mmCIF file of C-alpha atoms and ligand atoms in Angstrom:
data_model
loop_
_atom_site.group_PDB
_atom_site.id
_atom_site.type_symbol
_atom_site.label_atom_id
_atom_site.label_comp_id
_atom_site.label_asym_id
_atom_site.label_seq_id
_atom_site.Cartn_x
_atom_site.Cartn_y
_atom_site.Cartn_z
ATOM 1 C CA MET A 1 -3.687 16.895 36.239
ATOM 2 C CA HIS A 2 -7.212 18.174 36.239
ATOM 3 C CA THR A 3 -8.549 19.591 32.997
ATOM 4 C CA HIS A 4 -11.623 21.683 32.378
ATOM 5 C CA THR A 5 -12.048 20.527 28.809
ATOM 6 C CA PRO A 6 -15.800 20.114 28.321
ATOM 7 C CA ARG A 7 -15.871 16.773 26.556
ATOM 8 C CA SER A 8 -18.555 14.237 27.187
ATOM 9 C CA SER A 9 -16.534 11.332 25.818
ATOM 10 C CA ARG A 10 -14.263 9.497 28.219
ATOM 11 C CA SER A 11 -11.700 9.143 25.460
ATOM 12 C CA ALA A 12 -8.805 11.602 25.509
ATOM 13 C CA LEU A 13 -8.585 11.380 21.719
ATOM 14 C CA PRO A 14 -10.783 13.573 19.570
ATOM 15 C CA ARG A 15 -12.326 11.250 17.004
ATOM 16 C CA GLN A 16 -14.613 11.511 13.998
ATOM 17 C CA SER A 17 -14.245 15.269 13.776
ATOM 18 C CA PRO A 18 -14.993 16.433 10.217
ATOM 19 C CA ARG A 19 -11.562 18.066 9.949
ATOM 20 C CA THR A 20 -9.340 16.274 12.409
ATOM 21 C CA ARG A 21 -5.952 17.914 12.750
ATOM 22 C CA ASP A 22 -2.592 16.921 14.125
ATOM 23 C CA ARG A 23 -0.742 18.617 16.976
ATOM 24 C CA LEU A 24 0.573 21.298 14.611
ATOM 25 C CA GLY A 25 -2.876 22.066 13.338
ATOM 26 C CA LYS A 26 -2.412 20.338 10.005
ATOM 27 C CA GLU A 27 -5.161 18.151 8.693
ATOM 28 C CA LEU A 28 -4.489 14.477 9.133
ATOM 29 C CA PRO A 29 -3.834 12.419 5.989
ATOM 30 C CA LYS A 30 -6.596 10.861 3.988
ATOM 31 C CA VAL A 31 -4.427 8.530 1.943
ATOM 32 C CA LEU A 32 -1.913 5.847 2.844
ATOM 33 C CA PHE A 33 0.229 5.203 -0.248
ATOM 34 C CA ILE A 34 2.595 2.221 -0.320
ATOM 35 C CA SER A 35 5.065 1.897 -3.186
ATOM 36 C CA CYS A 36 8.468 0.586 -4.230
ATOM 37 C CA THR A 37 11.559 2.638 -3.529
ATOM 38 C CA GLU A 38 12.467 2.297 -7.199
ATOM 39 C CA SER A 39 9.157 3.532 -8.492
ATOM 40 C CA ARG A 40 9.265 6.753 -10.484
ATOM 41 C CA LEU A 41 5.572 7.110 -9.890
ATOM 42 C CA ALA A 42 4.650 10.151 -7.819
ATOM 43 C CA PRO A 43 1.698 9.347 -5.532
ATOM 44 C CA GLN A 44 0.623 12.959 -5.873
ATOM 45 C CA ARG A 45 -0.531 12.173 -9.418
ATOM 46 C CA PHE A 46 -3.323 9.983 -8.167
ATOM 47 C CA VAL A 47 -4.840 11.830 -5.275
ATOM 48 C CA ALA A 48 -7.085 14.837 -5.052
ATOM 49 C CA HIS A 49 -5.080 16.509 -2.296
ATOM 50 C CA PRO A 50 -1.332 15.754 -2.503
ATOM 51 C CA ASP A 51 -0.682 17.182 0.963
ATOM 52 C CA GLN A 52 -2.910 14.540 2.531
ATOM 53 C CA ILE A 53 -0.680 11.533 1.885
ATOM 54 C CA TYR A 54 1.230 9.315 4.256
ATOM 55 C CA GLU A 55 3.826 7.415 2.249
ATOM 56 C CA VAL A 56 5.437 4.056 2.948
ATOM 57 C CA ARG A 57 8.216 3.072 0.570
ATOM 58 C CA ASN A 58 10.447 0.041 0.544
ATOM 59 C CA ILE A 59 12.197 -2.097 -2.013
ATOM 60 C CA GLY A 60 9.560 -4.248 -3.695
ATOM 61 C CA ASN A 61 6.498 -2.445 -2.241
ATOM 62 C CA ILE A 62 6.296 -5.278 0.245
ATOM 63 C CA VAL A 63 3.691 -5.369 2.997
ATOM 64 C CA LEU A 64 4.736 -7.706 5.752
ATOM 65 C CA PRO A 65 1.865 -9.878 6.949
ATOM 66 C CA TYR A 66 0.509 -8.231 10.084
ATOM 67 C CA ASN A 67 2.297 -9.463 13.174
ATOM 68 C CA PRO A 68 2.313 -7.338 16.352
ATOM 69 C CA ARG A 69 5.105 -9.460 17.843
ATOM 70 C CA ILE A 70 7.846 -8.431 15.438
ATOM 71 C CA VAL A 71 9.661 -5.108 15.218
ATOM 72 C CA SER A 72 9.009 -3.445 11.883
ATOM 73 C CA GLY A 73 8.800 0.223 11.025
ATOM 74 C CA ASP A 74 6.507 -0.549 8.112
ATOM 75 C CA ILE A 75 4.081 -2.600 10.191
ATOM 76 C CA ALA A 76 3.991 0.090 12.876
ATOM 77 C CA THR A 77 3.478 2.839 10.306
ATOM 78 C CA ILE A 78 0.666 1.056 8.494
ATOM 79 C CA GLU A 79 -1.015 -0.018 11.714
ATOM 80 C CA TYR A 80 -0.840 3.523 13.114
ATOM 81 C CA THR A 81 -2.078 5.164 9.918
ATOM 82 C CA LEU A 82 -5.066 2.829 9.783
ATOM 83 C CA THR A 83 -6.209 4.232 13.128
ATOM 84 C CA LEU A 84 -6.443 7.807 11.822
ATOM 85 C CA PRO A 85 -10.057 8.931 11.637
ATOM 86 C CA ASN A 86 -9.606 10.953 8.453
ATOM 87 C CA LEU A 87 -8.163 8.107 6.422
ATOM 88 C CA SER A 88 -10.319 7.257 3.419
ATOM 89 C CA ASP A 89 -7.998 5.401 1.022
ATOM 90 C CA VAL A 90 -5.216 2.866 1.166
ATOM 91 C CA VAL A 91 -3.295 2.471 -2.080
ATOM 92 C CA ILE A 92 -0.512 0.030 -2.876
ATOM 93 C CA SER A 93 1.334 0.366 -6.143
ATOM 94 C CA GLY A 94 3.683 -1.917 -8.054
ATOM 95 C CA HIS A 95 5.664 -1.399 -11.217
ATOM 96 C CA SER A 96 7.269 -3.125 -14.159
ATOM 97 C CA GLY A 97 10.991 -3.764 -14.124
ATOM 98 C CA CYS A 98 11.030 -4.207 -10.354
ATOM 99 C CA THR A 99 14.317 -5.472 -8.918
ATOM 100 C CA ALA A 100 12.477 -7.362 -6.193
ATOM 101 C CA VAL A 101 10.363 -9.287 -8.693
ATOM 102 C CA ALA A 102 13.389 -10.029 -10.867
ATOM 103 C CA ALA A 103 15.049 -11.548 -7.805
ATOM 104 C CA LEU A 104 11.936 -13.602 -7.022
ATOM 105 C CA LEU A 105 12.153 -15.006 -10.556
ATOM 106 C CA ALA A 106 15.882 -15.723 -10.207
ATOM 107 C CA GLN A 107 16.531 -13.185 -12.945
ATOM 108 C CA LYS A 108 18.763 -11.156 -10.702
ATOM 109 C CA SER A 109 21.093 -12.017 -7.850
ATOM 110 C CA VAL A 110 20.686 -9.984 -4.699
ATOM 111 C CA SER A 111 22.192 -9.834 -1.221
ATOM 112 C CA SER A 112 21.184 -12.257 1.506
ATOM 113 C CA CYS A 113 19.516 -9.369 3.319
ATOM 114 C CA MET A 114 17.384 -8.659 0.279
ATOM 115 C CA ARG A 115 16.560 -12.344 -0.155
ATOM 116 C CA ARG A 116 15.251 -12.538 3.407
ATOM 117 C CA TRP A 117 13.223 -9.373 2.861
ATOM 118 C CA LEU A 118 11.621 -10.840 -0.261
ATOM 119 C CA PHE A 119 10.926 -14.084 1.549
ATOM 120 C CA VAL A 120 8.743 -12.386 4.174
ATOM 121 C CA GLY A 121 6.627 -10.784 1.455
ATOM 122 C CA ASN A 122 5.252 -14.267 0.711
ATOM 123 C CA SER A 123 4.997 -13.689 -3.037
ATOM 124 C CA ARG A 124 7.658 -16.031 -4.393
ATOM 125 C CA ALA A 125 5.195 -18.793 -5.247
ATOM 126 C CA ALA A 126 2.625 -16.478 -6.841
ATOM 127 C CA SER A 127 5.238 -14.662 -8.905
ATOM 128 C CA ARG A 128 6.782 -17.877 -10.161
ATOM 129 C CA GLU A 129 3.414 -19.403 -10.901
ATOM 130 C CA ALA A 130 2.620 -16.378 -13.055
ATOM 131 C CA VAL A 131 5.447 -17.243 -15.417
ATOM 132 C CA GLY A 132 4.792 -20.982 -15.455
ATOM 133 C CA ALA A 133 7.606 -23.408 -15.917
ATOM 134 C CA ARG A 134 10.048 -20.931 -17.323
ATOM 135 C CA ILE A 135 11.913 -20.240 -14.104
ATOM 136 C CA GLY A 136 15.614 -20.074 -14.791
ATOM 137 C CA ALA A 137 15.068 -19.220 -18.449
ATOM 138 C CA VAL A 138 15.442 -15.697 -19.704
ATOM 139 C CA LEU A 139 12.008 -14.122 -19.362
ATOM 140 C CA ASP A 140 10.582 -11.499 -21.640
ATOM 141 C CA ALA A 141 9.150 -8.227 -20.348
ATOM 142 C CA GLU A 142 5.566 -9.459 -20.600
ATOM 143 C CA ALA A 143 6.246 -12.483 -18.374
ATOM 144 C CA CYS A 144 8.095 -10.349 -15.830
ATOM 145 C CA GLU A 145 5.195 -7.922 -15.759
ATOM 146 C CA ARG A 146 2.740 -10.763 -15.142
ATOM 147 C CA ALA A 147 4.861 -11.844 -12.196
ATOM 148 C CA ALA A 148 5.037 -8.281 -10.889
ATOM 149 C CA ARG A 149 1.255 -8.034 -10.925
ATOM 150 C CA ALA A 150 0.991 -11.348 -9.035
ATOM 151 C CA HIS A 151 3.527 -10.029 -6.529
ATOM 152 C CA LEU A 152 1.472 -6.855 -6.095
ATOM 153 C CA LEU A 153 -1.734 -8.801 -5.465
ATOM 154 C CA THR A 154 0.028 -10.862 -2.807
ATOM 155 C CA GLN A 155 1.014 -7.641 -1.051
ATOM 156 C CA LEU A 156 -2.575 -6.435 -1.359
ATOM 157 C CA ALA A 157 -3.697 -9.644 0.343
ATOM 158 C CA ASN A 158 -1.114 -9.100 3.100
ATOM 159 C CA LEU A 159 -2.442 -5.590 3.593
ATOM 160 C CA ALA A 160 -6.009 -6.835 3.880
ATOM 161 C CA GLY A 161 -4.965 -8.681 7.051
ATOM 162 C CA TYR A 162 -4.187 -5.498 9.003
ATOM 163 C CA PRO A 163 -6.429 -4.356 11.846
ATOM 164 C CA GLY A 164 -9.318 -2.418 10.457
ATOM 165 C CA LEU A 165 -8.917 -3.873 6.993
ATOM 166 C CA GLU A 166 -9.296 -7.560 7.738
ATOM 167 C CA SER A 167 -13.053 -7.494 8.054
ATOM 168 C CA GLY A 168 -15.535 -4.941 6.937
ATOM 169 C CA ARG A 169 -12.896 -2.306 6.239
ATOM 170 C CA ARG A 170 -13.849 -0.074 9.138
ATOM 171 C CA GLY A 171 -17.515 -0.341 8.343
ATOM 172 C CA GLY A 172 -16.991 0.222 4.640
ATOM 173 C CA ASP A 173 -15.533 3.736 4.911
ATOM 174 C CA LEU A 174 -12.005 2.791 3.811
ATOM 175 C CA ARG A 175 -11.116 2.028 0.201
ATOM 176 C CA LEU A 176 -8.291 -0.371 -0.603
ATOM 177 C CA ARG A 177 -6.749 -0.133 -4.092
ATOM 178 C CA ALA A 178 -3.862 -1.634 -6.043
ATOM 179 C CA LEU A 179 -2.177 0.223 -8.911
ATOM 180 C CA PHE A 180 0.311 -1.150 -11.394
ATOM 181 C CA HIS A 181 2.509 1.123 -13.467
ATOM 182 C CA SER A 182 4.183 -0.042 -16.656
ATOM 183 C CA SER A 183 7.243 2.054 -17.364
ATOM 184 C CA GLU A 184 7.430 0.620 -20.884
ATOM 185 C CA THR A 185 4.054 1.980 -21.911
ATOM 186 C CA GLY A 186 3.778 4.773 -19.357
ATOM 187 C CA THR A 187 0.329 3.515 -18.378
ATOM 188 C CA THR A 188 -1.170 2.802 -14.970
ATOM 189 C CA ASP A 189 -3.765 0.122 -14.284
ATOM 190 C CA ILE A 190 -5.982 -0.410 -11.272
ATOM 191 C CA TYR A 191 -6.966 -3.803 -9.927
ATOM 192 C CA SER A 192 -10.646 -4.618 -10.197
ATOM 193 C CA PRO A 193 -11.606 -7.231 -7.575
ATOM 194 C CA ARG A 194 -14.934 -7.725 -9.290
ATOM 195 C CA ASP A 195 -13.264 -8.776 -12.551
ATOM 196 C CA ASN A 196 -10.145 -10.172 -10.896
ATOM 197 C CA SER A 197 -8.070 -8.273 -13.430
ATOM 198 C CA PHE A 198 -6.323 -4.980 -13.992
ATOM 199 C CA VAL A 199 -8.087 -2.277 -15.962
ATOM 200 C CA PRO A 200 -6.769 1.070 -17.209
ATOM 201 C CA LEU A 201 -6.855 3.805 -14.612
ATOM 202 C CA THR A 202 -8.906 6.719 -15.837
ATOM 203 C CA HIS A 203 -9.458 8.775 -12.722
ATOM 204 C CA GLN A 204 -7.967 9.807 -9.423
ATOM 205 C CA VAL A 205 -8.095 6.922 -7.040
ATOM 206 C CA ALA A 206 -7.855 8.526 -3.657
ATOM 207 C CA GLY A 207 -9.048 11.392 -1.605
ATOM 208 C CA ALA A 208 -11.622 12.482 -4.147
ATOM 209 C CA ALA A 209 -15.171 13.210 -3.135
ATOM 210 C CA ARG A 210 -17.381 10.164 -3.158
HETATM 211 ZN ZN1 ZN B 1 10.545 -2.083 -7.557
#
């Protein structure tokens, strides 16, 4: 069908508009927030504009390694969201006391379905390494938290392999962050790649003006 829309670009998609909106006229999200189903952490606490979030939640805040050949709602959602021109921040959050991490450490028995899900997250080795040789023993909260942080960083690495994030992060205009929330202390840390460690979060992480 012929259209009289005066657009010089050959693309049918409006891109790079300062306020790009969806089909209902709402502004497209600026933040992709990935977290565990169990997490009591509200993503809205960490972003400047709570109505600009796309959320992905699953048990264990797992990011499947990018693979366009398998059927996965999470992969499709993340891949799609990364194409949105307004997106400025990608945040993945983990938490203490996570059932998924407890299962990775053999501290909790789970269903075969859950075991397979954890397997594809690729963090079993990193989580177990974080607690050393004490697998099978009863682990204290500190050891479990160390494993949960290692698990989170593995998911962050998985995320970094998605189109647009794997190299150059869309020309440097997309920020990728990892948050860890400790329910015991009520505190939230942010991962600092420069220091390769977690530091206390003192500010909003996403959607704020640069
Ligand atoms: Zn969890």
